[in-house]
Short mmCIF file of C-alpha atoms and ligand atoms in Angstrom, two decimals:
data_model
loop_
_atom_site.label_atom_id
_atom_site.label_comp_id
_atom_site.label_asym_id
_atom_site.label_seq_id
_atom_site.Cartn_x
_atom_site.Cartn_y
_atom_site.Cartn_z
CA UNK A 1 -0.63 -0.29 -0.21
CA UNK A 2 1.62 3.64 -0.75
CA UNK A 3 2.49 5.01 1.77
CA UNK A 4 -0.38 7.54 3.93
CA UNK A 5 -2.92 6.30 1.50
CA UNK A 6 -5.69 4.21 2.39
CA UNK A 7 -7.94 0.91 0.57
CA UNK A 8 -10.29 3.00 -0.81
CA UNK A 9 -7.16 5.86 -2.10
CA UNK A 10 -5.82 3.01 -3.41
CA UNK A 11 -8.19 1.22 -5.10
CA UNK A 12 -8.90 3.82 -6.72
CA UNK A 13 -5.21 5.12 -7.75
CA UNK A 14 -5.55 1.67 -9.85
CA UNK A 15 -8.27 3.32 -12.06
CA UNK A 16 -7.79 6.99 -12.44
CA UNK A 17 -5.06 6.45 -15.16
CA UNK A 18 -7.72 7.97 -17.98
CA UNK A 19 -8.98 11.70 -17.21
CA UNK A 20 -12.84 10.44 -18.04
CA UNK A 21 -15.02 7.79 -18.83
CA UNK A 22 -16.24 8.28 -21.95
CA UNK A 23 -16.50 4.38 -22.96
CA UNK A 24 -13.80 0.96 -21.86
CA UNK A 25 -11.04 1.66 -24.65
CA UNK A 26 -7.99 1.55 -22.46
CA UNK A 27 -9.14 -0.07 -19.87
CA UNK A 28 -7.98 -3.68 -18.17
CA UNK A 29 -9.96 -6.39 -16.57
CA UNK A 30 -7.98 -5.82 -13.11
CA UNK A 31 -8.99 -1.74 -13.83
CA UNK A 32 -12.39 -2.69 -14.03
CA UNK A 33 -12.30 -5.09 -10.58
CA UNK A 34 -10.43 -2.34 -8.89
CA UNK A 35 -13.29 0.30 -9.22
CA UNK A 36 -15.87 -2.32 -8.50
CA UNK A 37 -14.42 -3.05 -5.36
CA UNK A 38 -14.88 0.51 -4.28
CA UNK A 39 -17.45 0.10 -5.52
CA UNK A 40 -17.88 -2.40 -2.14
CA UNK A 41 -16.57 0.31 -0.38
CA UNK A 42 -19.60 3.00 -0.64
CA UNK A 43 -21.86 0.86 -0.81
CA UNK A 44 -21.51 0.15 2.74
CA UNK A 45 -21.48 3.56 2.62
CA UNK A 46 -24.62 3.47 1.44
CA UNK A 47 -26.10 0.88 4.72
CA UNK A 48 -25.14 3.15 6.53
CA UNK A 49 -27.43 5.19 9.10
CA UNK A 50 -26.03 8.23 7.50
CA UNK A 51 -25.32 7.84 4.05
CA UNK A 52 -22.68 10.53 4.26
CA UNK A 53 -18.69 11.13 3.36
CA UNK A 54 -16.74 14.24 2.98
CA UNK A 55 -14.85 12.67 -0.40
CA UNK A 56 -15.18 14.87 -2.26
CA UNK A 57 -16.20 18.27 -0.39
CA UNK A 58 -15.37 21.05 -2.87
CA UNK A 59 -15.61 19.71 -5.16
CA UNK A 60 -18.66 20.53 -8.51
CA UNK A 61 -20.62 18.36 -10.20
CA UNK A 62 -21.77 19.26 -13.33
CA UNK A 63 -24.99 16.95 -14.79
CA UNK A 64 -25.89 18.16 -18.16
CA UNK A 65 -28.24 15.32 -19.78
CA UNK A 66 -29.77 16.81 -23.45
CA UNK A 67 -31.80 14.00 -23.38
CA UNK A 68 -34.23 11.96 -20.64
CA UNK A 69 -33.39 9.90 -17.76
CA UNK A 70 -34.89 9.00 -14.61
CA UNK A 71 -31.99 6.92 -13.06
CA UNK A 72 -29.01 7.81 -14.12
CA UNK A 73 -29.56 11.22 -13.79
CA UNK A 74 -30.44 10.89 -10.14
CA UNK A 75 -28.18 8.18 -9.30
CA UNK A 76 -25.34 10.06 -10.27
CA UNK A 77 -26.85 13.22 -8.17
CA UNK A 78 -26.86 10.77 -5.24
CA UNK A 79 -23.63 9.78 -5.58
CA UNK A 80 -21.94 13.15 -5.79
CA UNK A 81 -24.35 14.12 -2.80
CA UNK A 82 -23.54 11.45 -0.84
CA UNK A 83 -19.25 12.17 -0.19
CA UNK A 84 -19.84 16.20 -0.18
CA UNK A 85 -19.55 17.19 -3.15
CA UNK A 86 -22.22 20.22 -4.86
CA UNK A 87 -23.61 19.47 -8.33
CA UNK A 88 -25.30 21.99 -10.74
CA UNK A 89 -27.98 20.32 -12.93
CA UNK A 90 -28.72 21.42 -16.73
CA UNK A 91 -31.28 19.11 -18.84
CA UNK A 92 -31.90 20.76 -22.18
CA UNK A 93 -35.61 20.75 -21.38
CA UNK A 94 -36.24 24.12 -20.57
CA UNK A 95 -32.58 26.10 -21.11
CA UNK A 96 -31.60 28.17 -23.78
CA UNK A 97 -30.89 25.65 -26.66
CA UNK A 98 -34.76 25.88 -27.07
CA UNK A 99 -33.13 29.70 -28.09
CA UNK A 100 -30.76 28.53 -30.65
CA UNK A 101 -27.64 28.36 -28.41
CA UNK A 102 -25.34 25.57 -29.20
CA UNK A 103 -23.67 23.33 -27.83
CA UNK A 104 -20.73 25.01 -27.43
CA UNK A 105 -22.05 28.04 -25.96
CA UNK A 106 -24.23 26.10 -23.83
CA UNK A 107 -21.40 23.68 -22.23
CA UNK A 108 -19.06 27.50 -22.07
CA UNK A 109 -21.78 28.83 -20.55
CA UNK A 110 -22.17 26.37 -17.51
CA UNK A 111 -17.61 26.15 -17.44
CA UNK A 112 -18.00 29.25 -16.17
CA UNK A 113 -20.08 28.12 -13.14
CA UNK A 114 -16.73 26.03 -12.92
CA UNK A 115 -17.65 22.83 -12.59
CA UNK A 116 -15.19 20.05 -11.93
CA UNK A 117 -16.48 17.34 -13.84
CA UNK A 118 -19.86 16.68 -16.06
CA UNK A 119 -21.23 14.18 -16.04
CA UNK A 120 -22.96 14.25 -20.27
CA UNK A 121 -25.69 12.50 -21.84
CA UNK A 122 -26.70 12.98 -25.33
CA UNK A 123 -28.34 12.38 -28.19
CA UNK A 124 -25.52 12.37 -30.62
CA UNK A 125 -22.79 9.37 -30.58
CA UNK A 126 -19.58 10.92 -29.73
CA UNK A 127 -20.86 14.73 -28.43
CA UNK A 128 -19.31 13.67 -24.31
CA UNK A 129 -15.31 12.99 -25.96
CA UNK A 130 -16.45 16.41 -28.14
CA UNK A 131 -17.59 18.03 -24.69
CA UNK A 132 -14.58 16.28 -23.32
CA UNK A 133 -12.33 18.24 -25.88
CA UNK A 134 -13.58 21.75 -25.09
CA UNK A 135 -13.55 21.54 -21.54
CA UNK A 136 -10.80 21.40 -18.80
CA UNK A 137 -13.32 19.55 -16.68
CA UNK A 138 -13.11 15.52 -16.22
CA UNK A 139 -16.04 14.02 -18.14
CA UNK A 140 -18.09 10.23 -17.71
CA UNK A 141 -20.56 9.72 -19.94
CA UNK A 142 -23.89 9.29 -19.51
CA UNK A 143 -24.88 7.58 -22.63
CA UNK A 144 -24.63 9.18 -26.28
CA UNK A 145 -26.94 7.90 -29.18
CA UNK A 146 -27.07 4.43 -29.64
CA UNK A 147 -23.53 4.26 -28.86
CA UNK A 148 -21.84 3.50 -24.89
CA UNK A 149 -23.17 3.32 -21.77
CA UNK A 150 -20.23 2.61 -19.75
CA UNK A 151 -21.62 3.03 -16.45
CA UNK A 152 -25.08 1.07 -16.65
CA UNK A 153 -22.57 -1.76 -17.92
CA UNK A 154 -20.42 -1.23 -14.60
CA UNK A 155 -24.03 -1.23 -12.54
CA UNK A 156 -25.19 -4.08 -14.74
CA UNK A 157 -22.41 -6.45 -14.31
CA UNK A 158 -21.53 -4.79 -10.21
CA UNK A 159 -25.22 -6.42 -9.86
CA UNK A 160 -24.19 -9.57 -11.16
CA UNK A 161 -21.55 -9.77 -8.89
CA UNK A 162 -22.89 -9.37 -5.73
CA UNK A 163 -26.13 -11.32 -6.79
CA UNK A 164 -25.44 -14.57 -8.44
CA UNK A 165 -25.01 -16.68 -6.09
CA UNK A 166 -21.84 -18.83 -5.60
CA UNK A 167 -20.39 -16.08 -7.88
CA UNK A 168 -16.48 -17.57 -8.59
CA UNK A 169 -15.46 -15.22 -11.30
CA UNK A 170 -17.21 -13.30 -14.85
CA UNK A 171 -15.35 -16.65 -16.93
CA UNK A 172 -17.20 -18.80 -17.97
CA UNK A 173 -20.73 -17.38 -17.24
CA UNK A 174 -22.89 -15.87 -20.36
CA UNK A 175 -25.04 -13.00 -20.28
CA UNK A 176 -28.15 -13.55 -22.92
CA UNK A 177 -29.31 -10.29 -23.94
CA UNK A 178 -32.55 -10.45 -25.95
CA UNK A 179 -34.30 -7.46 -28.24
CA UNK A 180 -33.36 -4.35 -29.13
CA UNK A 181 -30.35 -4.38 -29.91
CA UNK A 182 -29.68 -2.07 -32.75
CA UNK A 183 -30.97 0.76 -31.21
CA UNK A 184 -29.11 -0.10 -27.81
CA UNK A 185 -26.16 1.54 -26.03
CA UNK A 186 -26.32 -1.06 -23.29
CA UNK A 187 -25.74 -3.55 -25.00
CA UNK A 188 -23.00 -2.31 -26.51
CA UNK A 189 -21.31 -1.55 -23.19
CA UNK A 190 -22.15 -4.53 -22.06
CA UNK A 191 -20.60 -6.70 -24.87
CA UNK A 192 -17.18 -4.45 -24.19
CA UNK A 193 -17.27 -4.93 -20.85
CA UNK A 194 -18.46 -8.09 -19.83
CA UNK A 195 -15.90 -9.92 -22.33
CA UNK A 196 -13.59 -7.95 -21.41
CA UNK A 197 -14.25 -9.79 -17.63
CA UNK A 198 -13.29 -13.20 -19.38
CA UNK A 199 -17.69 -13.65 -20.10
CA UNK A 200 -19.52 -14.15 -22.89
CA UNK A 201 -22.47 -12.46 -25.10
CA UNK A 202 -24.81 -14.26 -26.72
CA UNK A 203 -27.47 -10.91 -28.68
CA UNK A 204 -31.04 -12.04 -29.15
CA UNK A 205 -33.13 -9.85 -31.52
CA UNK A 206 -34.96 -10.08 -34.65
CA UNK A 207 -33.05 -9.69 -38.06
CA UNK A 208 -34.08 -6.17 -38.13
CA UNK A 209 -32.80 -5.24 -34.42
CA UNK A 210 -29.47 -7.62 -34.56
CA UNK A 211 -26.66 -5.52 -36.14
CA UNK A 212 -24.11 -8.95 -37.68
CA UNK A 213 -21.35 -6.19 -37.08
CA UNK A 214 -21.58 -6.70 -33.15
CA UNK A 215 -21.04 -11.15 -34.29
CA UNK A 216 -17.33 -10.61 -34.94
CA UNK A 217 -16.12 -9.42 -31.45
CA UNK A 218 -14.40 -12.03 -29.68
CA UNK A 219 -17.44 -13.91 -27.22
CA UNK A 220 -20.13 -12.80 -28.55
CA UNK A 221 -22.62 -14.87 -30.83
CA UNK A 222 -25.46 -13.51 -32.36
CA UNK A 223 -29.01 -15.05 -32.34
CA UNK A 224 -33.20 -14.79 -34.34
CA UNK A 225 -33.89 -17.13 -31.81
CA UNK A 226 -34.79 -16.83 -27.55
CA UNK A 227 -34.77 -20.61 -26.81
CA UNK A 228 -30.70 -20.57 -28.23
CA UNK A 229 -30.22 -17.32 -26.45
CA UNK A 230 -31.07 -18.04 -22.79
CA UNK A 231 -29.76 -21.54 -22.13
CA UNK A 232 -27.80 -21.76 -20.03
CA UNK A 233 -27.44 -18.07 -19.61
CA UNK A 234 -26.27 -16.86 -16.23
CA UNK A 235 -28.00 -13.99 -16.30
CA UNK A 236 -30.52 -12.70 -19.05
CA UNK A 237 -30.96 -8.90 -19.48
CA UNK A 238 -34.06 -7.65 -21.66
CA UNK A 239 -33.88 -3.99 -23.64
CA UNK A 240 -37.09 -2.54 -24.97
CA UNK A 241 -38.03 -1.71 -28.15
CA UNK A 242 -36.48 1.84 -28.62
CA UNK A 243 -39.19 3.40 -31.06
CA UNK A 244 -37.02 7.30 -30.23
CA UNK A 245 -34.37 5.57 -32.07
CA UNK A 246 -36.33 4.30 -35.17
CA UNK A 247 -36.97 6.29 -37.78
CA UNK A 248 -38.34 3.13 -39.77
CA UNK A 249 -40.67 0.50 -39.32
CA UNK A 250 -38.61 -2.23 -37.89
CA UNK A 251 -40.66 -4.76 -36.29
CA UNK A 252 -43.46 -6.22 -38.55
CA UNK A 253 -45.97 -5.70 -35.53
CA UNK A 254 -45.74 -5.83 -32.06
CA UNK A 255 -47.74 -8.22 -31.05
CA UNK A 256 -45.20 -10.67 -33.28
CA UNK A 257 -42.31 -9.34 -31.28
CA UNK A 258 -44.11 -10.43 -27.83
CA UNK A 259 -45.03 -13.76 -29.22
CA UNK A 260 -41.45 -14.47 -30.46
CA UNK A 261 -38.95 -12.07 -28.27
CA UNK A 262 -40.55 -11.23 -24.82
CA UNK A 263 -38.20 -12.75 -21.87
CA UNK A 264 -40.52 -15.32 -20.12
CA UNK A 265 -40.70 -16.95 -16.84
CA UNK A 266 -42.03 -20.18 -19.41
CA UNK A 267 -38.38 -19.30 -21.75
CA UNK A 268 -35.95 -18.51 -18.34
CA UNK A 269 -36.33 -22.56 -18.17
CA UNK A 270 -33.85 -23.07 -20.06
CA UNK A 271 -31.73 -20.55 -18.27
CA UNK A 272 -28.73 -21.57 -15.70
CA UNK A 273 -29.93 -22.62 -12.29
CA UNK A 274 -30.38 -19.49 -10.39
CA UNK A 275 -30.34 -17.06 -13.20
CA UNK A 276 -30.42 -13.27 -12.71
CA UNK A 277 -32.76 -11.67 -14.30
CA UNK A 278 -31.68 -8.17 -15.53
CA UNK A 279 -32.89 -4.56 -17.18
CA UNK A 280 -31.86 -1.34 -17.56
CA UNK A 281 -34.93 0.60 -17.51
CA UNK A 282 -37.27 1.88 -18.41
CA UNK A 283 -39.51 -1.19 -18.61
CA UNK A 284 -42.38 -1.41 -21.03
CA UNK A 285 -44.02 -4.44 -19.07
CA UNK A 286 -45.00 -7.35 -21.16
CA UNK A 287 -43.29 -6.40 -24.04
CA UNK A 288 -39.93 -6.86 -23.61
CA UNK A 289 -40.13 -9.03 -20.56
CA UNK A 290 -43.31 -10.74 -18.61
CA UNK A 291 -44.71 -8.30 -16.32
CA UNK A 292 -44.83 -10.99 -13.11
CA UNK A 293 -41.32 -12.14 -14.31
CA UNK A 294 -39.74 -8.10 -13.45
CA UNK A 295 -41.40 -9.24 -10.09
CA UNK A 296 -40.00 -12.27 -9.75
CA UNK A 297 -37.50 -13.05 -6.82
CA UNK A 298 -34.96 -13.92 -9.07
CA UNK A 299 -35.12 -10.20 -10.82
CA UNK A 300 -32.68 -7.83 -9.86
CA UNK A 301 -34.04 -4.17 -11.59
CA UNK A 302 -34.47 -2.79 -8.45
CA UNK A 303 -31.05 -3.62 -7.23
CA UNK A 304 -29.18 -2.57 -10.33
CA UNK A 305 -30.87 0.99 -9.62
CA UNK A 306 -29.85 1.11 -6.26
CA UNK A 307 -25.73 0.12 -7.23
CA UNK A 308 -26.05 2.73 -9.71
CA UNK A 309 -25.68 5.24 -6.67
CA UNK A 310 -22.45 3.30 -5.51
CA UNK A 311 -21.24 2.06 -8.53
CA UNK A 312 -21.67 5.69 -9.05
CA UNK A 313 -19.90 7.10 -6.30
CA UNK A 314 -16.97 4.78 -6.93
CA UNK A 315 -16.53 6.38 -10.31
CA UNK A 316 -16.94 10.47 -9.35
CA UNK A 317 -14.64 9.36 -6.38
CA UNK A 318 -11.72 7.50 -8.81
CA UNK A 319 -12.03 10.16 -11.76
CA UNK A 320 -12.14 12.97 -9.24
CA UNK A 321 -9.43 11.95 -6.51
CA UNK A 322 -7.08 10.51 -8.97
CA UNK A 323 -6.91 13.16 -10.87
CA UNK A 324 -5.38 15.13 -8.05
N1 CP B 1 -31.19 2.60 -17.25
C1 CP B 1 -31.13 3.88 -17.48
O1 CP B 1 -29.68 4.61 -18.56
O2 CP B 1 -32.44 4.98 -17.31
P1 CP B 1 -32.37 6.85 -17.59
O3 CP B 1 -32.77 6.99 -19.07
O4 CP B 1 -33.83 6.11 -16.64
O5 CP B 1 -30.88 7.25 -17.30
#
């Protein structure tokens, strides 16, 4: 251990080589595992009566949401405040973007308020990278278009590690992701993260929603058959249809989609014993996921939301303390 260091600072230091968290490029398996270990410490903080530590006192976090969010924005703000950071929130709706102000001028305006780190969600792929070029602050990608949502993948992996009974590592584990893979940044980031950790990922959906290029990555297979995808899976993640990103009709009918691709209790029988049901949210019940399955004992959908806080506490701490 570094003299004068704490175990928390020690694990954070292992993952602080990058200034930003935009995606998993440049991340090693050990970097991810160190971040998950830091999350364990943060999860203990969130179990205390007083859920607040002074770790980020004096830092200001800006949450910049150019696209809607419930879980990601609230959990980042909770994560910042639980570590005594100040938070400034920007949401596109109600802002001066509607008066013609550009992204760059919007960023300059917010930059004048002196944030140390921005959490950025934008409908355009690459927007957080562009913002990182315009500011001296650190940038965390909270979802850019269909490209990446790294903090969601981290909380998914953390939840699996914490909740899969008898967890003995990611190697040999199989994650099945079923639904609208085409428009999903969650699917892309989970493919990058779980394969980095040594797991296999099987992606499943109708031909129009399952890009063939995703099957070229090592450890990834594609199938159009749900029963094949769920066979032996240790975790099954359902994805909603992202109608807001569809520019043309990609499904013959919703009824046929539900019948062929809905993750149901019956279909889960093909999965590995103790397999977990996951969903990044928001859920469209009884479309991509049987409503009763969302509330089943082996569903960890609420745990995913809850774990978003300690995971994001670990990310903020690691980047900000590591940057000093
Ligand atoms: N999973 C997720 O990103 O949810 P929100 O869109 O509500 O943030």
